[in-house]
């Protein structure tokens, strides 16, 4: 439930606060009415007005077809956004683990090379070998999970054919800031957030749509 509330608030911030005259939008994103960063605002009359007049948060539209159960839908949208934000980190982590595995491979060879004939305490070699094998197993599993996540993101991004939406998802995966992406595709801030929301919904349906159907 907390995930649903958090995601709904994120949408309200994008839909309402981003073009509210009381918001100093930009790096600070401070609401002058609440005298708080918009991310710390818990409730706002403008949010309630938006919810009363706009049913996008409660009803499906063409871009969110398939999201019939709101709670799991919000959870999946949140998960998709986190996947997109973590994409660059996952790519770096994949490279780091691959390098680590290569180094471990070389180190294991040296263990059974010049040192092999040297006297050792009973069980030292076997214990060390077991620990290295167990560590390598953990690394392989983590590497496989990261590669699966990245592959899922790539396939979802490839499924987006609209030119502007494609630019948006590629820029998000590159870690570009929202204001930069909006300028890149030549649209207003509000229009950009509408496109971004549509992109995330499409990505979520491609990546996790089966979970909604099964649920």
GROMACS .gro file of C-alpha atoms in nm:
model
  215
    1UNK     CA    1   0.000   0.000   0.000
    2UNK     CA    2   0.288   0.240   0.079
    3UNK     CA    3   0.424   0.181  -0.273
    4UNK     CA    4   0.086   0.270  -0.422
    5UNK     CA    5   0.066   0.593  -0.219
    6UNK     CA    6   0.423   0.688  -0.309
    7UNK     CA    7   0.365   0.626  -0.680
    8UNK     CA    8   0.038   0.817  -0.681
    9UNK     CA    9   0.211   1.110  -0.512
   10UNK     CA   10   0.487   1.100  -0.774
   11UNK     CA   11   0.226   1.122  -1.048
   12UNK     CA   12   0.050   1.411  -0.873
   13UNK     CA   13   0.380   1.595  -0.838
   14UNK     CA   14   0.443   1.554  -1.209
   15UNK     CA   15   0.088   1.642  -1.314
   16UNK     CA   16   0.011   1.923  -1.068
   17UNK     CA   17   0.325   2.060  -0.905
   18UNK     CA   18   0.526   2.072  -1.227
   19UNK     CA   19   0.308   2.354  -1.365
   20UNK     CA   20   0.170   2.501  -1.042
   21UNK     CA   21   0.258   2.874  -1.008
   22UNK     CA   22   0.341   2.814  -0.640
   23UNK     CA   23   0.622   2.576  -0.731
   24UNK     CA   24   0.974   2.696  -0.797
   25UNK     CA   25   1.043   2.417  -1.045
   26UNK     CA   26   1.400   2.323  -1.124
   27UNK     CA   27   1.682   2.203  -0.904
   28UNK     CA   28   1.504   2.300  -0.580
   29UNK     CA   29   1.142   2.217  -0.674
   30UNK     CA   30   1.012   2.399  -0.366
   31UNK     CA   31   0.643   2.466  -0.304
   32UNK     CA   32   0.610   2.823  -0.178
   33UNK     CA   33   0.267   2.750  -0.028
   34UNK     CA   34   0.384   2.457   0.185
   35UNK     CA   35   0.739   2.591   0.215
   36UNK     CA   36   0.865   2.239   0.147
   37UNK     CA   37   1.036   2.044  -0.126
   38UNK     CA   38   0.751   1.895  -0.333
   39UNK     CA   39   0.873   1.545  -0.249
   40UNK     CA   40   0.799   1.609   0.118
   41UNK     CA   41   0.446   1.743   0.068
   42UNK     CA   42   0.195   1.488   0.199
   43UNK     CA   43  -0.132   1.642   0.079
   44UNK     CA   44  -0.245   1.947  -0.115
   45UNK     CA   45  -0.583   2.096  -0.215
   46UNK     CA   46  -0.457   2.118  -0.572
   47UNK     CA   47  -0.392   1.743  -0.568
   48UNK     CA   48  -0.744   1.676  -0.444
   49UNK     CA   49  -0.887   1.903  -0.710
   50UNK     CA   50  -0.689   1.721  -0.977
   51UNK     CA   51  -0.812   1.382  -0.854
   52UNK     CA   52  -1.172   1.507  -0.855
   53UNK     CA   53  -1.150   1.649  -1.207
   54UNK     CA   54  -0.918   1.398  -1.370
   55UNK     CA   55  -0.974   1.025  -1.353
   56UNK     CA   56  -0.637   0.925  -1.503
   57UNK     CA   57  -0.524   0.790  -1.168
   58UNK     CA   58  -0.830   0.569  -1.130
   59UNK     CA   59  -0.925   0.472  -1.485
   60UNK     CA   60  -0.743   0.311  -1.775
   61UNK     CA   61  -0.674   0.496  -2.100
   62UNK     CA   62  -0.520   0.386  -2.428
   63UNK     CA   63  -0.166   0.414  -2.299
   64UNK     CA   64  -0.241   0.211  -1.985
   65UNK     CA   65  -0.456  -0.063  -2.133
   66UNK     CA   66  -0.417  -0.372  -1.921
   67UNK     CA   67  -0.383  -0.191  -1.589
   68UNK     CA   68  -0.719  -0.292  -1.451
   69UNK     CA   69  -0.617  -0.352  -1.089
   70UNK     CA   70  -0.474  -0.029  -0.950
   71UNK     CA   71  -0.266  -0.152  -0.659
   72UNK     CA   72  -0.049  -0.404  -0.848
   73UNK     CA   73  -0.040  -0.163  -1.142
   74UNK     CA   74   0.107   0.115  -0.930
   75UNK     CA   75   0.354  -0.131  -0.780
   76UNK     CA   76   0.466  -0.246  -1.125
   77UNK     CA   77   0.494   0.112  -1.252
   78UNK     CA   78   0.711   0.192  -0.952
   79UNK     CA   79   0.925  -0.116  -1.014
   80UNK     CA   80   0.966  -0.019  -1.380
   81UNK     CA   81   1.073   0.334  -1.289
   82UNK     CA   82   1.328   0.191  -1.046
   83UNK     CA   83   1.458  -0.046  -1.315
   84UNK     CA   84   1.505   0.248  -1.551
   85UNK     CA   85   1.681   0.455  -1.284
   86UNK     CA   86   1.905   0.160  -1.191
   87UNK     CA   87   1.991   0.072  -1.551
   88UNK     CA   88   2.325   0.255  -1.563
   89UNK     CA   89   2.425   0.112  -1.225
   90UNK     CA   90   2.335  -0.239  -1.343
   91UNK     CA   91   2.552  -0.199  -1.653
   92UNK     CA   92   2.847  -0.086  -1.440
   93UNK     CA   93   2.789  -0.369  -1.193
   94UNK     CA   94   2.778  -0.628  -1.472
   95UNK     CA   95   3.115  -0.507  -1.598
   96UNK     CA   96   3.258  -0.505  -1.245
   97UNK     CA   97   3.150  -0.863  -1.173
   98UNK     CA   98   3.278  -0.983  -1.511
   99UNK     CA   99   3.619  -0.830  -1.435
  100UNK     CA  100   3.612  -0.980  -1.088
  101UNK     CA  101   3.534  -1.326  -1.225
  102UNK     CA  102   3.822  -1.300  -1.472
  103UNK     CA  103   4.062  -1.202  -1.193
  104UNK     CA  104   3.937  -1.482  -0.968
  105UNK     CA  105   3.992  -1.728  -1.252
  106UNK     CA  106   4.357  -1.623  -1.281
  107UNK     CA  107   4.402  -1.631  -0.905
  108UNK     CA  108   4.266  -1.985  -0.881
  109UNK     CA  109   4.523  -2.104  -1.134
  110UNK     CA  110   4.806  -1.960  -0.924
  111UNK     CA  111   4.673  -2.143  -0.618
  112UNK     CA  112   4.739  -2.475  -0.786
  113UNK     CA  113   5.061  -2.361  -0.955
  114UNK     CA  114   5.383  -2.282  -0.772
  115UNK     CA  115   5.218  -2.307  -0.431
  116UNK     CA  116   5.067  -2.649  -0.489
  117UNK     CA  117   5.361  -2.853  -0.354
  118UNK     CA  118   5.418  -2.644  -0.043
  119UNK     CA  119   5.328  -2.794   0.298
  120UNK     CA  120   4.999  -2.664   0.447
  121UNK     CA  121   4.790  -2.720   0.752
  122UNK     CA  122   4.527  -2.989   0.714
  123UNK     CA  123   4.209  -2.859   0.551
  124UNK     CA  124   4.345  -2.514   0.459
  125UNK     CA  125   4.345  -2.575   0.082
  126UNK     CA  126   4.006  -2.745   0.077
  127UNK     CA  127   3.848  -2.477   0.298
  128UNK     CA  128   3.985  -2.196   0.087
  129UNK     CA  129   3.877  -2.368  -0.233
  130UNK     CA  130   3.525  -2.423  -0.098
  131UNK     CA  131   3.496  -2.056   0.002
  132UNK     CA  132   3.613  -1.944  -0.343
  133UNK     CA  133   3.368  -2.175  -0.517
  134UNK     CA  134   3.081  -2.052  -0.299
  135UNK     CA  135   3.175  -1.690  -0.365
  136UNK     CA  136   3.199  -1.754  -0.736
  137UNK     CA  137   2.854  -1.917  -0.732
  138UNK     CA  138   2.705  -1.607  -0.567
  139UNK     CA  139   2.872  -1.381  -0.819
  140UNK     CA  140   2.749  -1.589  -1.113
  141UNK     CA  141   2.392  -1.580  -0.981
  142UNK     CA  142   2.404  -1.204  -0.930
  143UNK     CA  143   2.555  -1.156  -1.274
  144UNK     CA  144   2.283  -1.372  -1.432
  145UNK     CA  145   2.008  -1.177  -1.254
  146UNK     CA  146   2.153  -0.842  -1.359
  147UNK     CA  147   2.193  -0.956  -1.719
  148UNK     CA  148   1.835  -1.083  -1.723
  149UNK     CA  149   1.709  -0.747  -1.593
  150UNK     CA  150   1.910  -0.552  -1.848
  151UNK     CA  151   1.796  -0.779  -2.129
  152UNK     CA  152   1.433  -0.730  -2.023
  153UNK     CA  153   1.481  -0.353  -2.029
  154UNK     CA  154   1.643  -0.368  -2.373
  155UNK     CA  155   1.361  -0.575  -2.519
  156UNK     CA  156   1.098  -0.345  -2.368
  157UNK     CA  157   1.274  -0.036  -2.504
  158UNK     CA  158   1.301  -0.197  -2.848
  159UNK     CA  159   0.924  -0.251  -2.848
  160UNK     CA  160   0.864   0.127  -2.842
  161UNK     CA  161   0.829   0.252  -3.197
  162UNK     CA  162   0.710   0.613  -3.155
  163UNK     CA  163   1.005   0.840  -3.234
  164UNK     CA  164   0.965   1.083  -2.943
  165UNK     CA  165   0.890   0.804  -2.698
  166UNK     CA  166   1.199   0.622  -2.818
  167UNK     CA  167   1.415   0.930  -2.759
  168UNK     CA  168   1.267   0.965  -2.411
  169UNK     CA  169   1.337   0.608  -2.302
  170UNK     CA  170   1.689   0.610  -2.443
  171UNK     CA  171   1.763   0.940  -2.270
  172UNK     CA  172   1.621   0.811  -1.941
  173UNK     CA  173   1.840   0.503  -1.966
  174UNK     CA  174   2.138   0.731  -2.029
  175UNK     CA  175   2.055   0.915  -1.707
  176UNK     CA  176   1.956   1.245  -1.867
  177UNK     CA  177   1.760   1.497  -1.659
  178UNK     CA  178   1.394   1.554  -1.738
  179UNK     CA  179   1.440   1.918  -1.837
  180UNK     CA  180   1.717   1.821  -2.081
  181UNK     CA  181   1.505   1.549  -2.241
  182UNK     CA  182   1.209   1.787  -2.281
  183UNK     CA  183   1.432   2.034  -2.466
  184UNK     CA  184   1.582   1.755  -2.673
  185UNK     CA  185   1.244   1.649  -2.814
  186UNK     CA  186   1.117   2.007  -2.833
  187UNK     CA  187   0.807   1.989  -2.614
  188UNK     CA  188   0.675   2.165  -2.307
  189UNK     CA  189   0.743   2.030  -1.962
  190UNK     CA  190   0.383   1.911  -1.923
  191UNK     CA  191   0.383   1.742  -2.263
  192UNK     CA  192   0.712   1.572  -2.178
  193UNK     CA  193   0.572   1.429  -1.854
  194UNK     CA  194   0.272   1.293  -2.045
  195UNK     CA  195   0.507   1.123  -2.291
  196UNK     CA  196   0.726   0.993  -2.009
  197UNK     CA  197   0.425   0.846  -1.829
  198UNK     CA  198   0.312   0.673  -2.148
  199UNK     CA  199   0.663   0.533  -2.204
  200UNK     CA  200   0.684   0.395  -1.850
  201UNK     CA  201   0.340   0.237  -1.883
  202UNK     CA  202   0.442   0.068  -2.209
  203UNK     CA  203   0.768  -0.050  -2.057
  204UNK     CA  204   0.584  -0.181  -1.749
  205UNK     CA  205   0.331  -0.373  -1.958
  206UNK     CA  206   0.604  -0.531  -2.167
  207UNK     CA  207   0.825  -0.619  -1.871
  208UNK     CA  208   0.569  -0.718  -1.609
  209UNK     CA  209   0.234  -0.739  -1.787
  210UNK     CA  210   0.207  -1.112  -1.719
  211UNK     CA  211   0.201  -1.047  -1.346
  212UNK     CA  212  -0.112  -0.833  -1.383
  213UNK     CA  213  -0.283  -1.098  -1.595
  214UNK     CA  214  -0.193  -1.375  -1.354
  215UNK     CA  215  -0.302  -1.168  -1.056
   0.00000   0.00000   0.00000
